[in-house]
Tab-separated table of C-alpha atoms and ligand atoms in Angstrom:
chain	number	residue	atom	x	y	z
A	276	MET	CA	-102.500	-26.622	-49.858
A	277	ALA	CA	-105.059	-24.474	-48.066
A	278	LYS	CA	-104.075	-25.845	-44.657
A	279	GLU	CA	-100.386	-24.918	-44.848
A	280	LYS	CA	-100.413	-23.307	-41.405
A	281	LYS	CA	-101.199	-26.660	-39.794
A	282	VAL	CA	-98.152	-28.382	-41.284
A	283	ILE	CA	-95.790	-29.576	-38.612
A	284	LYS	CA	-92.437	-31.197	-38.977
A	285	SER	CA	-92.225	-34.640	-37.488
A	286	LYS	CA	-90.510	-34.570	-34.116
A	287	PRO	CA	-87.591	-36.897	-33.474
A	288	PRO	CA	-88.882	-40.018	-31.802
A	289	VAL	CA	-88.402	-40.157	-28.075
A	290	LYS	CA	-88.153	-43.401	-26.133
A	291	GLU	CA	-91.474	-44.503	-24.711
A	292	VAL	CA	-91.961	-44.538	-20.978
A	293	PRO	CA	-93.511	-47.783	-19.745
A	294	VAL	CA	-96.899	-47.450	-18.130
A	295	LYS	CA	-96.915	-49.165	-14.790
A	296	VAL	CA	-99.626	-51.771	-14.500
A	297	VAL	CA	-100.745	-51.903	-10.908
A	298	PRO	CA	-102.792	-55.033	-10.356
A	299	LYS	CA	-105.882	-54.629	-8.235
A	300	GLU	CA	-105.144	-57.771	-6.303
A	301	LYS	CA	-101.569	-58.625	-5.661
A	302	VAL	CA	-100.779	-61.650	-7.752
A	303	ILE	CA	-98.239	-63.802	-5.999
A	304	ALA	CA	-95.894	-65.497	-8.416
A	305	PRO	CA	-95.102	-69.098	-7.525
A	306	PRO	CA	-91.466	-69.775	-6.684
A	307	ARG	CA	-89.605	-70.174	-9.936
A	308	THR	CA	-87.868	-73.423	-10.631
A	309	SER	CA	-85.555	-73.866	-13.574
A	310	SER	CA	-88.209	-75.883	-15.386
A	311	ALA	CA	-91.051	-73.390	-14.795
A	312	PRO	CA	-92.565	-72.424	-18.141
A	313	GLU	CA	-91.954	-68.840	-19.170
A	314	LEU	CA	-93.704	-66.428	-21.485
A	315	LEU	CA	-92.160	-65.872	-24.859
A	316	ARG	CA	-90.350	-62.554	-25.130
A	317	GLY	CA	-92.650	-59.784	-26.322
A	318	MET	CA	-95.814	-61.621	-25.242
A	319	ARG	CA	-97.783	-61.110	-22.080
A	320	ASP	CA	-100.814	-62.224	-20.125
A	321	ILE	CA	-103.681	-59.804	-19.728
A	322	LEU	CA	-104.654	-60.332	-16.106
A	323	PRO	CA	-108.125	-59.918	-14.568
A	324	ALA	CA	-107.230	-56.555	-13.015
A	325	GLU	CA	-106.696	-55.074	-16.485
A	326	GLN	CA	-109.804	-56.565	-18.054
A	327	LYS	CA	-112.064	-53.604	-17.339
A	328	TYR	CA	-110.046	-51.579	-19.869
A	329	TRP	CA	-110.294	-54.294	-22.495
A	330	ARG	CA	-113.993	-54.742	-21.859
A	331	PHE	CA	-114.615	-51.017	-22.187
A	332	LEU	CA	-112.493	-50.770	-25.337
A	333	ARG	CA	-114.267	-53.690	-26.997
A	334	LYS	CA	-117.697	-52.451	-25.940
A	335	THR	CA	-116.948	-48.958	-27.276
A	336	ALA	CA	-115.711	-50.464	-30.553
A	337	GLU	CA	-118.903	-52.455	-30.870
A	338	ASP	CA	-121.053	-49.410	-30.066
A	339	PHE	CA	-119.249	-47.402	-32.747
A	340	ALA	CA	-119.563	-50.235	-35.233
A	341	VAL	CA	-123.311	-50.433	-34.663
A	342	ALA	CA	-123.732	-46.662	-34.812
A	343	TYR	CA	-121.766	-46.298	-38.067
A	344	GLY	CA	-123.059	-49.490	-39.671
A	345	PHE	CA	-119.998	-51.763	-39.605
A	346	ASP	CA	-120.530	-55.546	-39.473
A	347	CYS	CA	-118.215	-57.702	-37.419
A	348	ILE	CA	-115.882	-60.124	-39.207
A	349	GLU	CA	-113.423	-62.657	-37.845
A	350	THR	CA	-110.683	-64.079	-39.987
A	351	PRO	CA	-108.138	-66.764	-39.081
A	352	ILE	CA	-105.089	-65.786	-37.077
A	353	MET	CA	-102.975	-67.837	-39.467
A	354	GLU	CA	-102.965	-67.410	-43.245
A	355	PRO	CA	-100.757	-68.498	-46.139
A	356	THR	CA	-97.533	-66.480	-45.968
A	357	ASN	CA	-97.990	-65.388	-49.528
A	358	LEU	CA	-101.072	-63.344	-48.617
A	359	PHE	CA	-99.027	-60.972	-46.462
A	360	VAL	CA	-96.025	-60.945	-48.783
A	361	ARG	CA	-98.232	-59.820	-51.656
A	362	ALA	CA	-100.419	-57.439	-49.656
A	363	VAL	CA	-98.007	-55.751	-47.263
A	364	GLY	CA	-95.091	-55.780	-49.712
A	365	LYS	CA	-91.893	-57.795	-50.029
A	366	GLN	CA	-89.657	-54.890	-49.145
A	367	THR	CA	-91.361	-53.765	-45.974
A	368	ASP	CA	-90.030	-54.235	-42.442
A	369	ILE	CA	-93.018	-56.450	-41.657
A	370	VAL	CA	-92.347	-58.934	-44.441
A	371	GLU	CA	-88.555	-58.691	-44.390
A	372	LYS	CA	-88.003	-59.157	-40.677
A	373	GLU	CA	-91.116	-59.357	-38.546
A	374	MET	CA	-93.310	-62.236	-39.642
A	375	TYR	CA	-93.829	-65.385	-37.629
A	376	SER	CA	-93.707	-67.824	-40.522
A	377	PHE	CA	-93.198	-71.553	-40.586
A	378	ASP	CA	-94.004	-74.648	-42.603
A	379	ASP	CA	-96.980	-76.534	-41.241
A	380	GLN	CA	-97.117	-80.330	-41.060
A	381	GLY	CA	-98.434	-80.439	-44.616
A	382	GLY	CA	-95.459	-78.427	-45.843
A	383	GLU	CA	-97.438	-75.243	-46.460
A	384	ARG	CA	-95.720	-71.952	-45.594
A	385	VAL	CA	-97.994	-70.162	-43.114
A	386	THR	CA	-97.788	-66.935	-41.099
A	387	LEU	CA	-99.356	-65.634	-37.902
A	388	ARG	CA	-101.099	-62.505	-39.132
A	389	PRO	CA	-99.024	-59.344	-38.660
A	390	GLU	CA	-102.089	-57.239	-39.544
A	391	ALA	CA	-105.653	-57.861	-40.656
A	392	THR	CA	-106.333	-55.743	-43.738
A	393	ALA	CA	-104.885	-58.358	-46.089
A	394	SER	CA	-107.190	-61.001	-44.584
A	395	ILE	CA	-110.213	-58.707	-44.807
A	396	VAL	CA	-109.642	-58.131	-48.508
A	397	ARG	CA	-109.034	-61.852	-49.021
A	398	ALA	CA	-112.318	-62.598	-47.254
A	399	TYR	CA	-114.161	-59.901	-49.248
A	400	LEU	CA	-112.956	-61.462	-52.488
A	401	SER	CA	-113.323	-65.114	-51.579
A	402	HIS	CA	-116.883	-64.660	-50.287
A	403	GLY	CA	-117.915	-62.567	-53.289
A	404	MET	CA	-118.855	-59.638	-51.095
A	405	PHE	CA	-118.623	-57.449	-54.203
A	406	ASN	CA	-122.028	-58.909	-55.115
A	407	ILE	CA	-123.796	-57.352	-52.146
A	408	PRO	CA	-124.662	-53.646	-51.913
A	409	GLN	CA	-121.518	-51.536	-51.660
A	410	PRO	CA	-119.772	-50.306	-49.689
A	411	VAL	CA	-119.172	-53.229	-47.380
A	412	LYS	CA	-118.272	-51.960	-43.928
A	413	LEU	CA	-116.448	-54.388	-41.656
A	414	TRP	CA	-114.832	-54.234	-38.251
A	415	TYR	CA	-112.663	-56.704	-36.375
A	416	GLU	CA	-110.634	-57.117	-33.264
A	417	GLY	CA	-107.951	-59.562	-32.259
A	418	PRO	CA	-104.312	-60.472	-31.830
A	419	MET	CA	-101.575	-59.725	-34.375
A	420	PHE	CA	-97.982	-60.939	-34.338
A	421	ARG	CA	-94.795	-59.166	-35.338
A	422	TYR	CA	-91.299	-60.232	-34.420
A	423	GLU	CA	-90.157	-56.766	-33.372
A	424	ARG	CA	-87.751	-55.644	-30.667
A	425	PRO	CA	-90.032	-55.458	-27.637
A	426	GLN	CA	-90.180	-52.155	-25.773
A	427	ALA	CA	-92.874	-50.050	-24.118
A	428	GLY	CA	-95.780	-49.812	-26.555
A	429	ARG	CA	-94.312	-52.444	-28.842
A	430	SER	CA	-94.754	-56.154	-28.346
A	431	ARG	CA	-94.622	-59.270	-30.459
A	432	GLU	CA	-98.209	-60.176	-29.790
A	433	PHE	CA	-100.488	-57.160	-29.709
A	434	HIS	CA	-104.143	-56.514	-30.431
A	435	GLN	CA	-105.826	-54.336	-32.994
A	436	VAL	CA	-109.356	-53.148	-33.452
A	437	GLY	CA	-109.970	-52.059	-37.022
A	438	PHE	CA	-112.604	-50.635	-39.354
A	439	GLU	CA	-112.559	-51.128	-43.121
A	440	ILE	CA	-114.845	-49.828	-45.896
A	441	LEU	CA	-114.640	-51.739	-49.172
A	442	GLY	CA	-116.195	-50.998	-52.534
A	443	GLU	CA	-116.328	-47.214	-52.450
A	444	ALA	CA	-113.771	-44.779	-53.874
A	445	LYS	CA	-115.268	-41.497	-52.714
A	446	PRO	CA	-113.298	-39.157	-50.428
A	447	ALA	CA	-116.243	-39.191	-48.013
A	448	VAL	CA	-115.158	-42.715	-47.019
A	449	ASP	CA	-111.637	-41.597	-46.093
A	450	ALA	CA	-113.126	-38.725	-44.089
A	451	GLU	CA	-115.710	-40.966	-42.411
A	452	LEU	CA	-112.971	-43.307	-41.215
A	453	ILE	CA	-110.845	-40.470	-39.861
A	454	ILE	CA	-113.887	-39.051	-38.084
A	455	VAL	CA	-114.876	-42.420	-36.587
A	456	GLY	CA	-111.342	-43.005	-35.281
A	457	ASN	CA	-111.175	-39.543	-33.824
A	458	ALA	CA	-114.531	-39.873	-32.052
A	459	PHE	CA	-113.556	-43.357	-30.844
A	460	LEU	CA	-110.446	-42.092	-29.067
A	461	ARG	CA	-112.436	-39.259	-27.508
A	462	ALA	CA	-115.064	-41.673	-26.256
A	463	LEU	CA	-112.273	-43.560	-24.494
A	464	GLY	CA	-110.877	-40.404	-22.925
A	465	VAL	CA	-107.660	-40.502	-24.969
A	466	ALA	CA	-106.260	-37.232	-26.293
A	467	ALA	CA	-104.833	-37.642	-29.777
A	468	SER	CA	-104.412	-35.742	-32.982
A	469	VAL	CA	-104.686	-37.142	-36.455
A	470	GLN	CA	-101.888	-36.643	-38.950
A	471	VAL	CA	-102.923	-36.852	-42.587
A	472	ASN	CA	-101.200	-36.934	-45.906
A	473	SER	CA	-101.816	-38.117	-49.432
A	474	ILE	CA	-99.263	-40.348	-51.127
A	475	GLY	CA	-101.152	-40.230	-54.437
A	476	HIS	CA	-101.509	-43.178	-56.763
A	477	ALA	CA	-98.615	-45.147	-58.242
A	478	GLY	CA	-98.341	-42.646	-61.111
A	479	CYS	CA	-97.790	-39.763	-58.671
A	480	ARG	CA	-95.278	-41.711	-56.652
A	481	GLU	CA	-92.837	-42.485	-59.473
A	482	PRO	CA	-91.709	-38.862	-60.089
A	483	PHE	CA	-91.761	-38.307	-56.333
A	484	LYS	CA	-89.479	-41.281	-55.745
A	485	ALA	CA	-87.041	-39.863	-58.308
A	486	ALA	CA	-87.023	-36.488	-56.501
A	487	LEU	CA	-86.575	-38.241	-53.169
A	488	LEU	CA	-83.671	-40.303	-54.480
A	489	GLN	CA	-81.953	-37.218	-55.790
A	490	HIS	CA	-82.321	-35.447	-52.440
A	491	TYR	CA	-81.099	-38.398	-50.373
A	492	ARG	CA	-78.242	-39.325	-52.702
A	493	ALA	CA	-76.886	-35.814	-52.476
A	494	ARG	CA	-76.757	-36.216	-48.659
A	495	ARG	CA	-75.870	-39.885	-48.502
A	496	SER	CA	-73.129	-39.340	-45.942
A	497	GLU	CA	-75.697	-37.979	-43.441
A	498	ILE	CA	-78.088	-40.946	-43.352
A	499	CYS	CA	-78.102	-44.299	-41.549
A	500	GLU	CA	-77.138	-47.596	-43.150
A	501	ASP	CA	-80.770	-48.756	-43.180
A	502	CYS	CA	-81.817	-45.692	-45.156
A	503	LYS	CA	-78.996	-46.273	-47.639
A	504	ARG	CA	-80.344	-49.753	-48.172
A	505	ARG	CA	-83.931	-48.496	-48.410
A	506	LEU	CA	-82.894	-46.001	-51.092
A	507	THR	CA	-81.948	-48.752	-53.458
A	508	ARG	CA	-84.818	-51.096	-52.609
A	509	ASN	CA	-87.885	-49.013	-51.699
A	510	PRO	CA	-87.070	-45.278	-51.533
A	511	LEU	CA	-90.403	-44.227	-49.921
A	512	ARG	CA	-89.430	-46.204	-46.810
A	513	VAL	CA	-86.662	-43.682	-45.969
A	514	LEU	CA	-89.449	-41.407	-44.786
A	515	ASP	CA	-90.410	-43.988	-42.124
A	516	CYS	CA	-86.962	-43.741	-40.547
A	517	LYS	CA	-87.128	-42.617	-36.923
A	518	ILE	CA	-83.367	-42.419	-36.297
A	519	PRO	CA	-82.464	-38.882	-35.114
A	520	GLU	CA	-79.425	-38.549	-37.428
A	521	CYS	CA	-81.676	-38.990	-40.479
A	522	GLN	CA	-84.246	-36.387	-39.460
A	523	PRO	CA	-82.538	-33.266	-40.887
A	524	VAL	CA	-82.345	-34.956	-44.296
A	525	LYS	CA	-85.927	-36.122	-44.007
A	526	ASN	CA	-87.210	-32.709	-42.889
A	527	SER	CA	-85.797	-31.016	-45.956
A	528	ALA	CA	-86.867	-33.811	-48.335
A	529	PRO	CA	-89.329	-33.156	-51.177
A	530	GLN	CA	-93.005	-33.516	-50.279
A	531	ILE	CA	-95.295	-35.873	-52.125
A	532	VAL	CA	-98.230	-33.427	-52.053
A	533	ASP	CA	-96.229	-31.378	-54.574
A	534	HIS	CA	-96.248	-34.365	-56.945
A	535	LEU	CA	-99.946	-35.263	-56.815
A	536	CYS	CA	-101.860	-35.516	-60.083
A	537	ASP	CA	-105.063	-33.489	-60.411
A	538	ASP	CA	-107.336	-36.399	-59.457
A	539	CYS	CA	-105.361	-37.324	-56.357
A	540	ARG	CA	-105.042	-33.676	-55.347
A	541	THR	CA	-108.808	-33.132	-55.720
A	542	HIS	CA	-109.525	-36.308	-53.769
A	543	PHE	CA	-107.289	-35.162	-50.940
A	544	MET	CA	-108.751	-31.639	-50.887
A	545	LYS	CA	-112.238	-33.120	-50.599
A	546	VAL	CA	-111.224	-35.296	-47.667
A	547	LEU	CA	-109.798	-32.245	-45.908
A	548	GLU	CA	-112.888	-30.168	-46.681
A	549	ILE	CA	-115.131	-32.767	-45.057
A	550	LEU	CA	-112.872	-32.889	-42.001
A	551	ASP	CA	-113.014	-29.086	-41.784
A	552	GLU	CA	-116.772	-29.167	-42.086
A	553	ALA	CA	-116.984	-31.823	-39.353
A	554	ASP	CA	-114.668	-29.764	-37.159
A	555	VAL	CA	-112.156	-32.563	-36.871
A	556	PRO	CA	-108.725	-31.058	-36.309
A	557	TYR	CA	-105.917	-32.644	-38.289
A	558	VAL	CA	-102.269	-32.014	-38.920
A	559	LEU	CA	-101.020	-32.126	-42.492
A	560	THR	CA	-97.910	-34.255	-42.269
A	561	PRO	CA	-96.137	-34.179	-45.631
A	562	HIS	CA	-93.676	-36.975	-44.896
A	563	LEU	CA	-96.185	-39.470	-43.586
A	564	VAL	CA	-96.018	-42.459	-45.959
A	565	ARG	CA	-96.875	-45.505	-43.754
A	566	GLY	CA	-94.833	-48.676	-43.622
A	567	LEU	CA	-97.076	-50.956	-45.680
A	568	ASP	CA	-96.988	-50.981	-49.467
A	569	TYR	CA	-100.695	-51.314	-50.183
A	570	TYR	CA	-101.585	-47.689	-49.510
A	571	GLY	CA	-102.438	-45.057	-52.104
A	572	ARG	CA	-103.896	-41.568	-51.746
A	573	THR	CA	-105.011	-40.745	-48.193
A	574	VAL	CA	-102.910	-42.013	-45.274
A	575	PHE	CA	-103.314	-41.069	-41.633
A	576	GLU	CA	-102.073	-41.796	-38.136
A	577	TYR	CA	-103.452	-41.008	-34.700
A	578	VAL	CA	-100.729	-39.793	-32.388
A	579	PRO	CA	-101.192	-39.181	-28.679
A	580	VAL	CA	-101.013	-35.629	-27.389
A	581	GLY	CA	-99.968	-34.630	-23.884
A	582	GLY	CA	-99.343	-37.336	-21.355
A	583	GLU	CA	-95.957	-38.644	-20.499
A	584	GLU	CA	-93.178	-37.472	-22.708
A	585	GLY	CA	-91.977	-40.151	-25.002
A	586	ALA	CA	-95.192	-42.003	-25.704
A	587	GLN	CA	-94.926	-40.930	-29.310
A	588	SER	CA	-95.864	-44.070	-31.166
A	589	ALA	CA	-99.024	-44.044	-33.197
A	590	LEU	CA	-102.156	-45.237	-31.424
A	591	GLY	CA	-103.632	-46.236	-34.739
A	592	ALA	CA	-103.233	-45.736	-38.428
A	593	GLY	CA	-104.758	-46.378	-41.788
A	594	GLY	CA	-105.448	-45.127	-45.231
A	595	ARG	CA	-106.813	-45.907	-48.657
A	596	TYR	CA	-105.734	-49.109	-50.399
A	597	ASP	CA	-107.539	-49.104	-53.736
A	598	GLY	CA	-104.973	-51.409	-55.353
A	599	LEU	CA	-104.947	-54.209	-52.807
A	600	ALA	CA	-107.789	-56.363	-54.153
A	601	ASP	CA	-106.126	-56.256	-57.550
A	602	ILE	CA	-102.736	-57.210	-56.073
A	603	LEU	CA	-104.428	-60.230	-54.485
A	604	GLY	CA	-105.768	-61.280	-57.867
A	605	GLY	CA	-109.359	-60.173	-57.294
A	606	ARG	CA	-111.507	-57.644	-59.069
A	607	ALA	CA	-110.368	-54.056	-58.537
A	608	THR	CA	-112.049	-52.723	-55.397
A	609	PRO	CA	-111.502	-49.290	-53.915
A	610	ALA	CA	-111.187	-49.493	-50.135
A	611	ALA	CA	-109.908	-47.728	-47.046
A	612	GLY	CA	-109.588	-48.459	-43.352
A	613	PHE	CA	-107.645	-48.074	-40.157
A	614	SER	CA	-106.767	-49.983	-37.054
A	615	PHE	CA	-105.884	-49.073	-33.508
A	616	GLY	CA	-103.303	-50.739	-31.301
A	617	MET	CA	-105.373	-51.756	-28.274
A	618	GLU	CA	-102.458	-52.025	-25.812
A	619	ARG	CA	-101.309	-48.542	-26.761
A	620	ILE	CA	-104.773	-47.082	-26.259
A	621	ILE	CA	-105.142	-48.791	-22.901
A	622	ALA	CA	-101.738	-47.491	-21.790
A	623	ARG	CA	-102.929	-43.962	-22.569
A	624	MET	CA	-106.266	-44.511	-20.839
A	625	ARG	CA	-104.453	-45.597	-17.688
A	626	GLU	CA	-102.028	-42.729	-17.893
A	627	ALA	CA	-104.864	-40.229	-18.335
A	628	ASN	CA	-106.925	-41.871	-15.577
A	629	ALA	CA	-109.748	-42.132	-18.083
A	630	PRO	CA	-112.992	-43.168	-16.400
A	631	VAL	CA	-113.702	-46.817	-17.099
A	632	PRO	CA	-116.896	-48.538	-16.017
A	633	GLU	CA	-116.554	-51.366	-13.521
A	634	LEU	CA	-118.674	-54.470	-13.783
A	635	PRO	CA	-121.918	-53.938	-11.861
A	636	ALA	CA	-121.359	-54.984	-8.271
A	637	PRO	CA	-123.512	-57.812	-6.824
A	638	SER	CA	-126.349	-56.694	-4.597
A	639	ILE	CA	-126.928	-60.112	-3.032
A	640	PHE	CA	-124.682	-62.682	-1.369
A	641	LEU	CA	-126.067	-66.172	-1.142
A	642	ALA	CA	-124.697	-68.014	1.879
A	643	GLN	CA	-125.305	-71.679	2.577
A	644	LEU	CA	-124.775	-73.802	5.618
A	645	GLY	CA	-124.622	-77.592	5.462
A	646	GLU	CA	-124.428	-80.109	2.648
A	647	HIS	CA	-128.115	-80.150	1.853
A	648	ALA	CA	-128.381	-76.365	1.782
A	649	ARG	CA	-125.368	-76.109	-0.486
A	650	ARG	CA	-126.957	-78.373	-3.065
A	651	LYS	CA	-130.136	-76.312	-2.965
A	652	ALA	CA	-128.086	-73.085	-3.136
A	653	PHE	CA	-126.846	-73.904	-6.639
A	654	ALA	CA	-130.414	-74.027	-7.923
A	655	LEU	CA	-131.319	-70.831	-6.089
A	656	PHE	CA	-128.258	-69.047	-7.444
A	657	GLU	CA	-129.280	-69.992	-10.956
A	658	LYS	CA	-132.786	-68.636	-10.273
A	659	LEU	CA	-131.299	-65.351	-9.075
A	660	ARG	CA	-129.094	-65.123	-12.169
A	661	ALA	CA	-132.003	-65.850	-14.488
A	662	ALA	CA	-134.079	-63.193	-12.702
A	663	GLY	CA	-131.340	-60.636	-13.407
A	664	ILE	CA	-130.438	-60.179	-9.735
A	665	ARG	CA	-126.677	-59.798	-9.616
A	666	SER	CA	-125.530	-62.157	-6.901
A	667	ALA	CA	-122.349	-63.565	-5.449
A	668	ALA	CA	-121.654	-66.763	-3.550
A	669	ASN	CA	-118.771	-68.905	-2.457
A	670	PHE	CA	-119.958	-72.478	-2.628
A	671	SER	CA	-116.763	-73.963	-1.267
A	672	LYS	CA	-116.835	-72.108	2.061
A	673	GLU	CA	-118.510	-73.917	4.912
A	674	SER	CA	-118.454	-71.420	7.747
A	675	LEU	CA	-121.230	-68.838	7.806
A	676	LYS	CA	-118.893	-66.353	9.480
A	677	GLN	CA	-116.442	-66.563	6.588
A	678	GLN	CA	-119.239	-66.182	4.072
A	679	MET	CA	-120.589	-63.110	5.872
A	680	GLU	CA	-117.108	-61.603	5.827
A	681	ILE	CA	-116.970	-62.051	2.055
A	682	ALA	CA	-120.436	-60.523	1.734
A	683	GLY	CA	-119.260	-57.556	3.811
A	684	LYS	CA	-116.185	-57.047	1.625
A	685	LEU	CA	-118.291	-57.151	-1.509
A	686	GLY	CA	-120.561	-54.466	-0.069
A	687	VAL	CA	-123.795	-56.283	-0.977
A	688	ARG	CA	-127.078	-54.901	0.332
A	689	TYR	CA	-128.566	-58.235	1.369
A	690	ALA	CA	-127.319	-61.667	2.299
A	691	LEU	CA	-129.539	-64.651	1.625
A	692	ILE	CA	-128.939	-67.389	4.158
A	693	LEU	CA	-129.939	-70.934	3.465
A	694	GLY	CA	-129.303	-73.374	6.311
A	695	GLN	CA	-130.408	-76.885	7.132
A	696	LYS	CA	-133.445	-75.599	9.021
A	697	GLU	CA	-134.517	-73.312	6.181
A	698	VAL	CA	-134.228	-76.149	3.672
A	699	LEU	CA	-136.525	-78.298	5.792
A	700	GLU	CA	-139.007	-75.470	6.264
A	701	GLY	CA	-138.866	-74.229	2.671
A	702	THR	CA	-137.727	-70.781	3.772
A	703	LEU	CA	-134.783	-68.397	3.475
A	704	ILE	CA	-133.325	-65.689	5.672
A	705	ILE	CA	-132.853	-62.261	4.114
A	706	ARG	CA	-130.369	-60.237	6.077
A	707	ASP	CA	-130.059	-56.483	5.578
A	708	MET	CA	-126.298	-55.984	5.656
A	709	ASP	CA	-126.485	-52.383	6.888
A	710	SER	CA	-128.942	-52.772	9.762
A	711	GLY	CA	-128.347	-56.439	10.500
A	712	VAL	CA	-132.134	-56.975	10.549
A	713	GLN	CA	-133.127	-60.456	9.384
A	714	GLU	CA	-136.437	-61.691	8.081
A	715	ILE	CA	-137.669	-65.093	7.025
A	716	VAL	CA	-139.388	-65.519	3.661
A	717	GLY	CA	-140.777	-68.522	1.858
A	718	TYR	CA	-138.269	-70.065	-0.601
A	719	GLU	CA	-140.609	-69.605	-3.550
A	720	LYS	CA	-141.253	-65.973	-2.696
A	721	ALA	CA	-137.578	-65.027	-2.247
A	722	ILE	CA	-136.990	-63.681	-5.778
A	723	GLU	CA	-140.124	-61.563	-5.720
A	724	GLU	CA	-139.275	-60.195	-2.300
A	725	LEU	CA	-135.707	-59.357	-3.315
A	726	ARG	CA	-136.921	-57.620	-6.439
A	727	ARG	CA	-139.212	-55.498	-4.301
A	728	LYS	CA	-136.441	-54.644	-1.836
A	729	LEU	CA	-133.911	-53.790	-4.559
A	730	GLY	CA	-136.447	-51.633	-6.359
B	993	LIG	P1	-99.969	-50.437	-38.591
B	993	LIG	O1	-99.571	-49.012	-38.587
B	993	LIG	O2	-98.921	-51.413	-38.912
B	993	LIG	O3	-101.162	-50.555	-39.608
B	993	LIG	O4	-100.602	-50.837	-37.202
B	993	LIG	C1	-101.710	-50.134	-36.680
B	993	LIG	C2	-101.529	-49.915	-35.196
B	993	LIG	O5	-101.248	-51.144	-34.536
B	993	LIG	C3	-100.333	-49.028	-34.838
B	993	LIG	O6	-100.658	-47.666	-34.952
B	993	LIG	C4	-100.093	-49.429	-33.397
B	993	LIG	O7	-100.977	-48.758	-32.535
B	993	LIG	C5	-100.435	-50.902	-33.404
B	993	LIG	N1	-99.204	-51.692	-33.483
B	993	LIG	C6	-98.496	-52.021	-34.577
B	993	LIG	N2	-97.430	-52.775	-34.255
B	993	LIG	C7	-97.450	-52.931	-32.917
B	993	LIG	C8	-96.628	-53.621	-31.966
B	993	LIG	N3	-95.572	-54.325	-32.340
B	993	LIG	N4	-96.957	-53.545	-30.660
B	993	LIG	C9	-98.041	-52.859	-30.254
B	993	LIG	N5	-98.872	-52.203	-31.102
B	993	LIG	C10	-98.576	-52.237	-32.421
B	993	LIG	C11	-101.813	-51.713	-39.865
B	993	LIG	O8	-101.679	-52.732	-39.260
B	993	LIG	C12	-102.851	-51.570	-40.964
B	993	LIG	N6	-103.468	-52.881	-41.191
B	993	LIG	C13	-103.895	-50.542	-40.596
B	993	LIG	C14	-104.959	-50.404	-41.614
B	993	LIG	C15	-106.210	-50.916	-41.550
B	993	LIG	N7	-104.837	-49.815	-42.792
B	993	LIG	C16	-105.970	-49.922	-43.469
B	993	LIG	N8	-106.802	-50.592	-42.726
């Protein structure tokens, strides 16, 4: 391949270092009693202090979707188990050990989705999206569930944001997705590189599997028990093994790019040419095969660069899955996509101190004094909100002093004070929080006056 100089050998995986989440406000945990409900292992709450990252991530995803013409889709969190067994593959870690599956009250075997691509293809087929102009570009975001051993960067409930393009076989689609993902991470201030490979179509993989088997069988004594098992069941999966003792065997294993047929080779070269043209750096990674069975041809993973040593897990991954619609019993539909792990991206954003916008701060605090004024304050607050004046209030506080203290902490420019006297007179006090100067305005004129003052 033309890009040989960029080929790197996969590094042995290093344990991830947890990213410390420092809450903005100290959350005091209630005293624990033996009957206090606990979170399930591998699941966590996303507290208010962390929400600015999630908001920014979701907003950026939506901006990218709009810019690149992806429509939003939401699919159920729970689907028939069979969907994932067929799509992801019976002999994958996900299906063999990681699915949350159970029989529902009607006796149907159901599964909490471990990933979303299977559902997207199911939705594409069941809604006849092949009848609308192709390609169909969809994006989604939401929780996924995998019963994995929890550790930093790996949980049992996690969130993905993903982009899929269905109904188009051209290499430009693979390249577009890689480019979108790359730009997305940059927009979030996350440094990552994209590893790419082609695993060809099924016809390329058969001779490759035979070569792989031969290589691994000759060095059987040097590999882990899992790999021995994988060899007999699904030989490609040995290349997913992250155990250090298996790496020397893996590093010297045959490479699938050497087994690609002319069509798959040309497809891959075209993808790389477009990436070159777009100046998107990539790393050819000959042993990247991905852990889900539906892939064919291009596969890729975004891996973080720099940052704390150990945070090696992929931030996101994807590839082409031209055979999936067919596997699910629908009409053959070429397709490709990728998804990002949102928790992993946020961990990197925090680590890199990536700038994240805060919610716009309120410029007004509405204080009320007395029962009558409080009732009127609700209506006034709603008027302020409707007028687009970002305001704060604390309707349960009765003392003006306390309310002014809150206003001071919030750093608002003006406090609006509505007391018993003002209600009777149909007025309001506007207090400039910096100078302490107060002026009285008519209740009906308050919004206009505030608009003028706030510019
Ligand atoms: P995946 O590689 O299984 O691919 O997952 C994609 C990303 O989800 C990973 O790179 C990682 O960031 C995140 N992720 C996966 N498992 C966990 C976990 N247990 N805890 C935290 N984050 C996790 C897929 O799911 C494919 N559906 C991607 C795709 C879309 N291919 C084509 N279209």
